[in-house]
Short mmCIF file of C-alpha atoms and ligand atoms in Angstrom, two decimals:
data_model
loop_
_atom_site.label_atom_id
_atom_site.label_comp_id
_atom_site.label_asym_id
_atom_site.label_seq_id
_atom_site.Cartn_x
_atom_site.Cartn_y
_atom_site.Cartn_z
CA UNK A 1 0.00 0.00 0.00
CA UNK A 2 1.12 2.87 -0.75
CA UNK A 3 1.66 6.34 1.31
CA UNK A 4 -0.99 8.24 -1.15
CA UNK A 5 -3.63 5.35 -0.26
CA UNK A 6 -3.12 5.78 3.10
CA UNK A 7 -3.84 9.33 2.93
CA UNK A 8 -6.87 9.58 0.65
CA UNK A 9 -7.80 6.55 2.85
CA UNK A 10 -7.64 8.77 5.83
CA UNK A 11 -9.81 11.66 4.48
CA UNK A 12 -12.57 9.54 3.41
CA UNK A 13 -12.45 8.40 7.17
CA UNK A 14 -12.24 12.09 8.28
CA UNK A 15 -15.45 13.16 5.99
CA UNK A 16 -17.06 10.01 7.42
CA UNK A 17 -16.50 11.47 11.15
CA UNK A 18 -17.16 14.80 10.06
CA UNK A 19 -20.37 13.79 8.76
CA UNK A 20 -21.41 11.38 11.55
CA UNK A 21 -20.82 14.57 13.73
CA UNK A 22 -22.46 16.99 12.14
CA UNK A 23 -25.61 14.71 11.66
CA UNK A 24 -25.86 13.58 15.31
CA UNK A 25 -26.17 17.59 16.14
CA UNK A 26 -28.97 17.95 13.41
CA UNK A 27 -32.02 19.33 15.03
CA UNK A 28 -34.47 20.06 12.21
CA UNK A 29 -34.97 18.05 8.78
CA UNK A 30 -34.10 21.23 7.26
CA UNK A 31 -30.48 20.97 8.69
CA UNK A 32 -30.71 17.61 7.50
CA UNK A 33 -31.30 18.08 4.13
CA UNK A 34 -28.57 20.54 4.32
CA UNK A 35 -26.28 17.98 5.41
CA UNK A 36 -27.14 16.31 2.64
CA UNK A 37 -26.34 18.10 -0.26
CA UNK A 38 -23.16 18.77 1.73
CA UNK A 39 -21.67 15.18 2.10
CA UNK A 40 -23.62 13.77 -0.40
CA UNK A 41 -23.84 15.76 -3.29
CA UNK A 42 -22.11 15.73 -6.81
CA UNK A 43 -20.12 18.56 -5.32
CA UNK A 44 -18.99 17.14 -1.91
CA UNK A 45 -16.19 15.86 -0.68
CA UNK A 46 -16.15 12.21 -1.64
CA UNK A 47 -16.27 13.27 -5.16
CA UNK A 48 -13.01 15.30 -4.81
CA UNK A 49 -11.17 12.77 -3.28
CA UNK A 50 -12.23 10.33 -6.19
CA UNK A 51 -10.37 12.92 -8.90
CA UNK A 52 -7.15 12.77 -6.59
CA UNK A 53 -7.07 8.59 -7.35
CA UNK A 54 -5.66 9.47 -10.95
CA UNK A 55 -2.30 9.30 -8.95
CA UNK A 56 -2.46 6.17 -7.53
CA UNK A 57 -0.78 2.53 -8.71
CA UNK A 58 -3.85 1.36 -10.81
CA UNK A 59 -3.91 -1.83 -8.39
CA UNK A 60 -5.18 0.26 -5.71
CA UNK A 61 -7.84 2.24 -7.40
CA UNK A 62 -10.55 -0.43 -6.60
CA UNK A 63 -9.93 -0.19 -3.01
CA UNK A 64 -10.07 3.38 -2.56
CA UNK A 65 -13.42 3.30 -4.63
CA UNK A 66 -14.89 0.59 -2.60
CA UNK A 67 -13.77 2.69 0.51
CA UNK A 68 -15.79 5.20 -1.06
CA UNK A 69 -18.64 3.59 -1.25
CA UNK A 70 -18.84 2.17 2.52
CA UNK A 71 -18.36 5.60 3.51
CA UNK A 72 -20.81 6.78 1.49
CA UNK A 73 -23.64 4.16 2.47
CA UNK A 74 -22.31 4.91 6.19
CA UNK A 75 -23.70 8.60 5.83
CA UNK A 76 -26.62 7.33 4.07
CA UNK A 77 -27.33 5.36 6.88
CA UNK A 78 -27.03 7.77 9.27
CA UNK A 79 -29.03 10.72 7.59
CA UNK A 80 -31.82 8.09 7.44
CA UNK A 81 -31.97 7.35 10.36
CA UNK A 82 -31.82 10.63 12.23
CA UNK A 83 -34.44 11.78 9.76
CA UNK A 84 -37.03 9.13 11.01
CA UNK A 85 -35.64 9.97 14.34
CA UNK A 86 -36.55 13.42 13.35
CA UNK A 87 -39.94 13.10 12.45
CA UNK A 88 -41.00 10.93 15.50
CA UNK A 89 -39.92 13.54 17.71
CA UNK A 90 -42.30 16.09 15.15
CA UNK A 91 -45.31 14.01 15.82
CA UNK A 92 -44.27 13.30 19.76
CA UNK A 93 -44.12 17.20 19.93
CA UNK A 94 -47.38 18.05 18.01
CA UNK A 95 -49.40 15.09 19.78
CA UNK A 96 -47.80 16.91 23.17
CA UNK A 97 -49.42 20.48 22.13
CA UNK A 98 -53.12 18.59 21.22
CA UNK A 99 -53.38 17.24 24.31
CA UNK A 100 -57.02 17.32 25.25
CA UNK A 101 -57.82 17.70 29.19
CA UNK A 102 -60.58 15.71 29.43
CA UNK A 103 -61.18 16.44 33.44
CA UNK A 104 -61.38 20.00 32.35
CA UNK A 105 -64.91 21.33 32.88
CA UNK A 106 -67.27 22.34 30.00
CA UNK A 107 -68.36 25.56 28.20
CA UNK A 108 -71.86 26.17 27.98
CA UNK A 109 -73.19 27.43 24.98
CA UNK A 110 -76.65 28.66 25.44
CA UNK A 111 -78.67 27.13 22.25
CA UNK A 112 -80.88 29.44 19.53
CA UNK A 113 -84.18 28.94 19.25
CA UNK A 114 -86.23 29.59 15.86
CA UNK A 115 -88.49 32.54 16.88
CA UNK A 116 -92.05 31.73 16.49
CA UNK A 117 -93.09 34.07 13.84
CA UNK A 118 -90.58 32.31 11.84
CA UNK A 119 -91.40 28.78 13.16
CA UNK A 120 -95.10 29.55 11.95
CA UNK A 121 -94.04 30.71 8.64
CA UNK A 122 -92.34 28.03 8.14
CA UNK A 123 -94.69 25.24 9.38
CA UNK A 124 -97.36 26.72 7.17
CA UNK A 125 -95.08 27.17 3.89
CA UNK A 126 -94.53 23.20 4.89
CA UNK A 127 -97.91 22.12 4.51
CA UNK A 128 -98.45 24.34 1.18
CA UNK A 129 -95.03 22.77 -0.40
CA UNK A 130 -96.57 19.48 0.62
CA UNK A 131 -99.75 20.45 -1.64
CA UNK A 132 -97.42 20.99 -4.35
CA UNK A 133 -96.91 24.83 -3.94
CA UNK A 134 -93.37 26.50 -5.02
CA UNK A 135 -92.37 29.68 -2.12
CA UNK A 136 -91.48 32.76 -4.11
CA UNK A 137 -90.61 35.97 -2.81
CA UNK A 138 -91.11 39.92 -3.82
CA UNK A 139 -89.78 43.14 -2.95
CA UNK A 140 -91.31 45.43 0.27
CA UNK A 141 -90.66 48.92 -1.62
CA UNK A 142 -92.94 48.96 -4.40
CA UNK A 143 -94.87 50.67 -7.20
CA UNK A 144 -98.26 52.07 -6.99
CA UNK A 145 -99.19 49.20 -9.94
CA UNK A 146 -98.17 46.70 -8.17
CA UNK A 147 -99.29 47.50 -4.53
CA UNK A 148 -102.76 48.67 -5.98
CA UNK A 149 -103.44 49.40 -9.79
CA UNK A 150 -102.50 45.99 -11.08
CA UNK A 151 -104.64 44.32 -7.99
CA UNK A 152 -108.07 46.18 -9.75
CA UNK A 153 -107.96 49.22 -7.35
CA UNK A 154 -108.95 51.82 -9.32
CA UNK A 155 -107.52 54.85 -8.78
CA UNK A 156 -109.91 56.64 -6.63
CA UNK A 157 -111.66 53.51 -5.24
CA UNK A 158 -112.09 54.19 -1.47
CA UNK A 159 -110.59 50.20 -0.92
CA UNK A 160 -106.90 52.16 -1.05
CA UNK A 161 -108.08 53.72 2.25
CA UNK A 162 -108.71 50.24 3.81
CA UNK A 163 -104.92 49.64 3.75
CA UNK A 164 -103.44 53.21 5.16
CA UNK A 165 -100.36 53.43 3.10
CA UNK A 166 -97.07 54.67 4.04
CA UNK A 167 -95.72 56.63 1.09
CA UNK A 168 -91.93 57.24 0.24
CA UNK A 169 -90.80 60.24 -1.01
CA UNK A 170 -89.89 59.05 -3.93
CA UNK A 171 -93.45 58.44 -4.95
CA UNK A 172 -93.06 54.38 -4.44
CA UNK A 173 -94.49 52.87 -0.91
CA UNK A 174 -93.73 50.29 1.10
CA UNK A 175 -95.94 47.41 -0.09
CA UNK A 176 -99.73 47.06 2.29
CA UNK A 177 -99.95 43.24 1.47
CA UNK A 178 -98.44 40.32 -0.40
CA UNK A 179 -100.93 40.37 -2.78
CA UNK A 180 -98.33 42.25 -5.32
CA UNK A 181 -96.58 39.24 -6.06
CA UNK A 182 -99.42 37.50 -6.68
CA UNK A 183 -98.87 40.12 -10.36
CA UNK A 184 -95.35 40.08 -10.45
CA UNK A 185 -95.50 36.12 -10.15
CA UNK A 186 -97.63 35.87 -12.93
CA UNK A 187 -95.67 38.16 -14.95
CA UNK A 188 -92.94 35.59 -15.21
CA UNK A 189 -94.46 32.67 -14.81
CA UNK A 190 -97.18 30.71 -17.09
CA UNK A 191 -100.46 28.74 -15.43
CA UNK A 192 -100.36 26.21 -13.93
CA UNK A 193 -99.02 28.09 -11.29
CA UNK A 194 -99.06 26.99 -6.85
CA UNK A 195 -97.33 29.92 -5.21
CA UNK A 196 -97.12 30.47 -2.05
CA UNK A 197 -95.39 33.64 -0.51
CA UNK A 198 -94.30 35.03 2.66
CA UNK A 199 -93.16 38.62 2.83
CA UNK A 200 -93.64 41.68 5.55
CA UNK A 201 -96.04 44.56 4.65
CA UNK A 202 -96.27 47.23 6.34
CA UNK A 203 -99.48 49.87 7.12
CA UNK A 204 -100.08 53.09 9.08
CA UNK A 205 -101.90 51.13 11.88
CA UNK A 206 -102.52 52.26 15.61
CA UNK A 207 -100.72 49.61 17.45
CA UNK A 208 -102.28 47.42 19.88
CA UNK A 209 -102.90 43.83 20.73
CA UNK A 210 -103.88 43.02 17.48
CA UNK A 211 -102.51 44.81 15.17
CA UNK A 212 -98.74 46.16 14.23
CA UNK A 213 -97.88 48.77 12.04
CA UNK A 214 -95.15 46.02 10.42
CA UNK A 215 -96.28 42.64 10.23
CA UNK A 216 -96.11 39.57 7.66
CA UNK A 217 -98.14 37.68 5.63
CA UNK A 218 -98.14 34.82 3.53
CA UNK A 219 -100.17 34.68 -0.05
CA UNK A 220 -101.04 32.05 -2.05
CA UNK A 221 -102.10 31.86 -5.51
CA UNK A 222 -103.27 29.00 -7.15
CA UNK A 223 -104.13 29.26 -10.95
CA UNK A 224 -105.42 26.75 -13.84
CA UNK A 225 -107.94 25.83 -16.19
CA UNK A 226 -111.13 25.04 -14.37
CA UNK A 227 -110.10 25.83 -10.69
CA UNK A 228 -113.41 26.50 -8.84
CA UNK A 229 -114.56 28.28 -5.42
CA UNK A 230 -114.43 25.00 -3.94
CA UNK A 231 -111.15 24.13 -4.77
CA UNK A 232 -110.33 27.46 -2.45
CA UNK A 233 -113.16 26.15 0.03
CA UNK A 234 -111.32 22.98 0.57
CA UNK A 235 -107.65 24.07 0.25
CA UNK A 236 -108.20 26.41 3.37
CA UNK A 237 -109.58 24.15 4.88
CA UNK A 238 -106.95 21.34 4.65
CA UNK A 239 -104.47 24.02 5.33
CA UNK A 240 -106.42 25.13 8.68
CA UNK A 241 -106.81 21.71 10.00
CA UNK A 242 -103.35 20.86 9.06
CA UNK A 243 -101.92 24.06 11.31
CA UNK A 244 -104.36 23.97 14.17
CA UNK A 245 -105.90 19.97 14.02
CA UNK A 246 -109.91 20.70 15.08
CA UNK A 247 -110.54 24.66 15.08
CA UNK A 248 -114.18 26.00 14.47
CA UNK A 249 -113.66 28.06 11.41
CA UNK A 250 -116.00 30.20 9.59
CA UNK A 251 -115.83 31.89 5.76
CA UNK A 252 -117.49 34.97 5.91
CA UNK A 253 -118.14 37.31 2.80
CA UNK A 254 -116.08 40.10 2.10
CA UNK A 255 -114.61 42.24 -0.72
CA UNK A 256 -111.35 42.78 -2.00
CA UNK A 257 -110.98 44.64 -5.31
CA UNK A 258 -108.50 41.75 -6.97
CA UNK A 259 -111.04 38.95 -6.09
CA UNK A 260 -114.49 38.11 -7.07
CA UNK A 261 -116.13 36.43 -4.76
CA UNK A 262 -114.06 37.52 -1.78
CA UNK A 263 -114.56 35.62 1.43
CA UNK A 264 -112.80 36.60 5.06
CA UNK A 265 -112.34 33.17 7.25
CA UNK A 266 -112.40 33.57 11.38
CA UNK A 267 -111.04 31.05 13.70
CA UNK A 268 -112.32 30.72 17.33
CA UNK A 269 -109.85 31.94 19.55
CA UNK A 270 -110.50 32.79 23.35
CA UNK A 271 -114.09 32.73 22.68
CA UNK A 272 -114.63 35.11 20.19
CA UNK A 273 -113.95 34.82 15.95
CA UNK A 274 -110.38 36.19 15.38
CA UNK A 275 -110.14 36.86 11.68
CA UNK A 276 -107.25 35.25 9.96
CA UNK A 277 -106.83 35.40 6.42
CA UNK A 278 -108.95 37.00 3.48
CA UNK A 279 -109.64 34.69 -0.32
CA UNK A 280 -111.13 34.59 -3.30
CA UNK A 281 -111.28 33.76 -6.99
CA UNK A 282 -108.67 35.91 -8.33
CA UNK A 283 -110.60 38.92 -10.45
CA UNK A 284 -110.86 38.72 -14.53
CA UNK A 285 -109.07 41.64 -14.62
CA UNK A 286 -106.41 41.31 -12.65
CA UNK A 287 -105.50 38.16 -14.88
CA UNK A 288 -105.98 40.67 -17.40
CA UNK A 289 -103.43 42.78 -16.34
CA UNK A 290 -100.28 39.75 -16.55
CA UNK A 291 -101.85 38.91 -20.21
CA UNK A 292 -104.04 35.17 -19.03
CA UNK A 293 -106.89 34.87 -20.51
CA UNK A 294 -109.63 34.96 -18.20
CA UNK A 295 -111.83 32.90 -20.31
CA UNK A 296 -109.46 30.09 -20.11
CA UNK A 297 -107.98 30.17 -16.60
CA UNK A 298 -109.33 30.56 -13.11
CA UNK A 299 -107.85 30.69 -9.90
CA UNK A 300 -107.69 31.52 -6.49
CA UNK A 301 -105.90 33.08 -3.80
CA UNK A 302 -105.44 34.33 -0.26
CA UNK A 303 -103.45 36.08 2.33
CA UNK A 304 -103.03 34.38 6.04
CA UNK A 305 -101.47 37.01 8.54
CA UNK A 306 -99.47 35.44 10.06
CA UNK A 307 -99.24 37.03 13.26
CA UNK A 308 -102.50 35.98 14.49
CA UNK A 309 -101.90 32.54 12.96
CA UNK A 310 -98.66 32.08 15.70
CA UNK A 311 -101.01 34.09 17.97
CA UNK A 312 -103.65 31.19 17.44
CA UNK A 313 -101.16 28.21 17.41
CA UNK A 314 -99.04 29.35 20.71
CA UNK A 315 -101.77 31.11 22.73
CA UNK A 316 -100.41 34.37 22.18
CA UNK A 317 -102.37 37.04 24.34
CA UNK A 318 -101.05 40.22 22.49
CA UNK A 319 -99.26 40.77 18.83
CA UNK A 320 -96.81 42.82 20.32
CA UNK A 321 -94.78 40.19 22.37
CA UNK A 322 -93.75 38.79 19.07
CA UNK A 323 -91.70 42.04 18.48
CA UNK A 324 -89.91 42.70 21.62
CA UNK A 325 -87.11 40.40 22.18
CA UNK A 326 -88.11 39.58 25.61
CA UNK A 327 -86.32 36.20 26.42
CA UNK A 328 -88.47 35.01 29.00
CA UNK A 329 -91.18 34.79 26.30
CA UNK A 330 -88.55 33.54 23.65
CA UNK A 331 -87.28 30.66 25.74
CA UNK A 332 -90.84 29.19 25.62
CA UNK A 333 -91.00 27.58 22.22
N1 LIG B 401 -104.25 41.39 0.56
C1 LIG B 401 -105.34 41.31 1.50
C2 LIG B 401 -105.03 42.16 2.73
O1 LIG B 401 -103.88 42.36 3.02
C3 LIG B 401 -105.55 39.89 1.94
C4 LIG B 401 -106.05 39.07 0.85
C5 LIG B 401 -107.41 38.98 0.62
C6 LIG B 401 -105.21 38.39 0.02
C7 LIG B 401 -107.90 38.21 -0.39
C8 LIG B 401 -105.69 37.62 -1.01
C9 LIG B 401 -107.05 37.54 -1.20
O2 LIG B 401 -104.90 36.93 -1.81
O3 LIG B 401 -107.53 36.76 -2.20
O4 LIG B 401 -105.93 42.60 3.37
#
């Protein structure tokens, strides 16, 4: 052997301690990798001391290569297996931080309720879906067409007094009923149609135990050839027995410009007749007015406040606990 073998022999050793060090001090995978590219790449140091071979006896070429190698599978070795060691300690530390006290007492979350007014506009758009109605929606600033002229109110017909308007500024007015997307419905929409639709109206009303200035209603339309005053008959009363189970209900007659006959049904609540929604069969001319022809199609529709139907359902002495927010009333349902 000669005195050049011996010394490359010796530096591959050196890198091989060198590396061994350095690895064992490692604390991150980054470092690691780092190390890496250092001992191990096309670059390093094994490589180098590989070109310095070119002097040696050609007999002793294969053992310095084979040297080499073990050194290089040594550092191999050794990055692998700090890196696993690596990573367990990752996951040891992590699993460490999630520890869950389970002894630890509890937060309590006090849970939402859904607030009746919503509860009963929901239960009732429930059993109209499940009659095959489709919920639509409309606007709450609207036109004088759509809040009156469309519905048959002519323009100096004293029914526009029934419903004391609020007027904007602007000339538009904050919708009286739901009725106006009874028209806007049909405007988009060809018969058949089933719609029912919840909305808030709003009306210059003295407030009191009855009655709120803001309050919501839900209307339904129902429209297609042949559809009769019975078909309206029955549907409310499906609809009433479905909400309330066995009521005493009465229809009464009544008039509403877009609806000819008009009928006005009452419920028996706390001995008296608590009036709860007004029909009809929907007027020639306000089918007119969305281009049906009224020879062809009939329908029907009607408007349910629903205020006094929650009022009706949860024994509800006055309108106005439904507006105040007062959670000892809340908490009930
Ligand atoms: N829009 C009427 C009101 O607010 C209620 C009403 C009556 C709606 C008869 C209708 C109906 O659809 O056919 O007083």
């Amino acid at each position: 052997m000669t005195a050049q073998t011996i010394e490359l022999e010796a530096q591959l050793d050196a890198i091989r301690q060198e590396a061994q060090a350095a690895i064992a001090t490692a604390i991150s995978l980054d470092q690691l990798e780092q190390l890496r590219v250092k001992y191990m790449g096309k670059k390093g140091p094994i490589p180098q001391v590989l070109g310095g071979m070119g002097k040696l006896d050609p007999a002793e070429r294969p053992r310095i290569g084979a040297r080499a190698n073990e050194v290089k599978e040594a550092i191999q070795a050794d990055l692998d297996r700090k890196k696993t060691d690596l990573q367990t300690a990752a996951i040891q530390a992590q699993l460490e931080a999630e520890t869950l006290d389970v002894t630890m007492p509890g937060v309590y979350r006090s849970q939402g309720r859904i607030h009746p007014l919503n509860g009963t506009i929901d239960q009732v758009l429930d059993i109209f879906v499940g009659l095959g109605y489709t919920v639509a929606e409309g606007p709450e600033m609207e036109t004088d067409y759509y809040n009156f002229e469309a519905l048959n109110f002519l323009p100096d017909h004293p029914a526009r007094d029934m419903q004391d308007t609020l007027y904007l500024p602007d000339g538009n007015l904050l919708r009286t009923h739901t009725s106006t997307v009874q028209i806007r419905y049909m405007e988009t929409n060809d018969p058949p149609i089933r719609v029912a639709v919840p909305g808030r109206v709003y009306r210059r009303d003295t407030v009191d135990a009855t009655h709120s200035a803001v309050f919501n209603q839900i209307e339904i339309l129902a429209i297609d050839e042949g559809i009769t005053f019975t078909d309206l008959k029955g549907t409310i009363k499906v609809f009433l027995q479905e909400l309330f189970g066995d009521v005493e209900i009465r229809f009464r007659p009544s008039f509403f410009p877009f609806t000819e006959p008009s009928a006005e049904v009452d419920v028996q609540w706390k001995g008296r007749w608590l009036e709860i929604l007004g029909c009809g069969m929907v007027d020639p001319n306000v089918l007119k007015a969305v281009g049906y022809d009224p020879e062809i199609y009939t329908g029907f529709a009607a408007g349910f406040g629903v205020e006094r139907l929650a009022m009706v359902l949860h024994q509800i002495d006055d309108i106005r606990r439904l507006y105040n927010s007062d959670l000892r009333f809340l908490k009930q349902f």
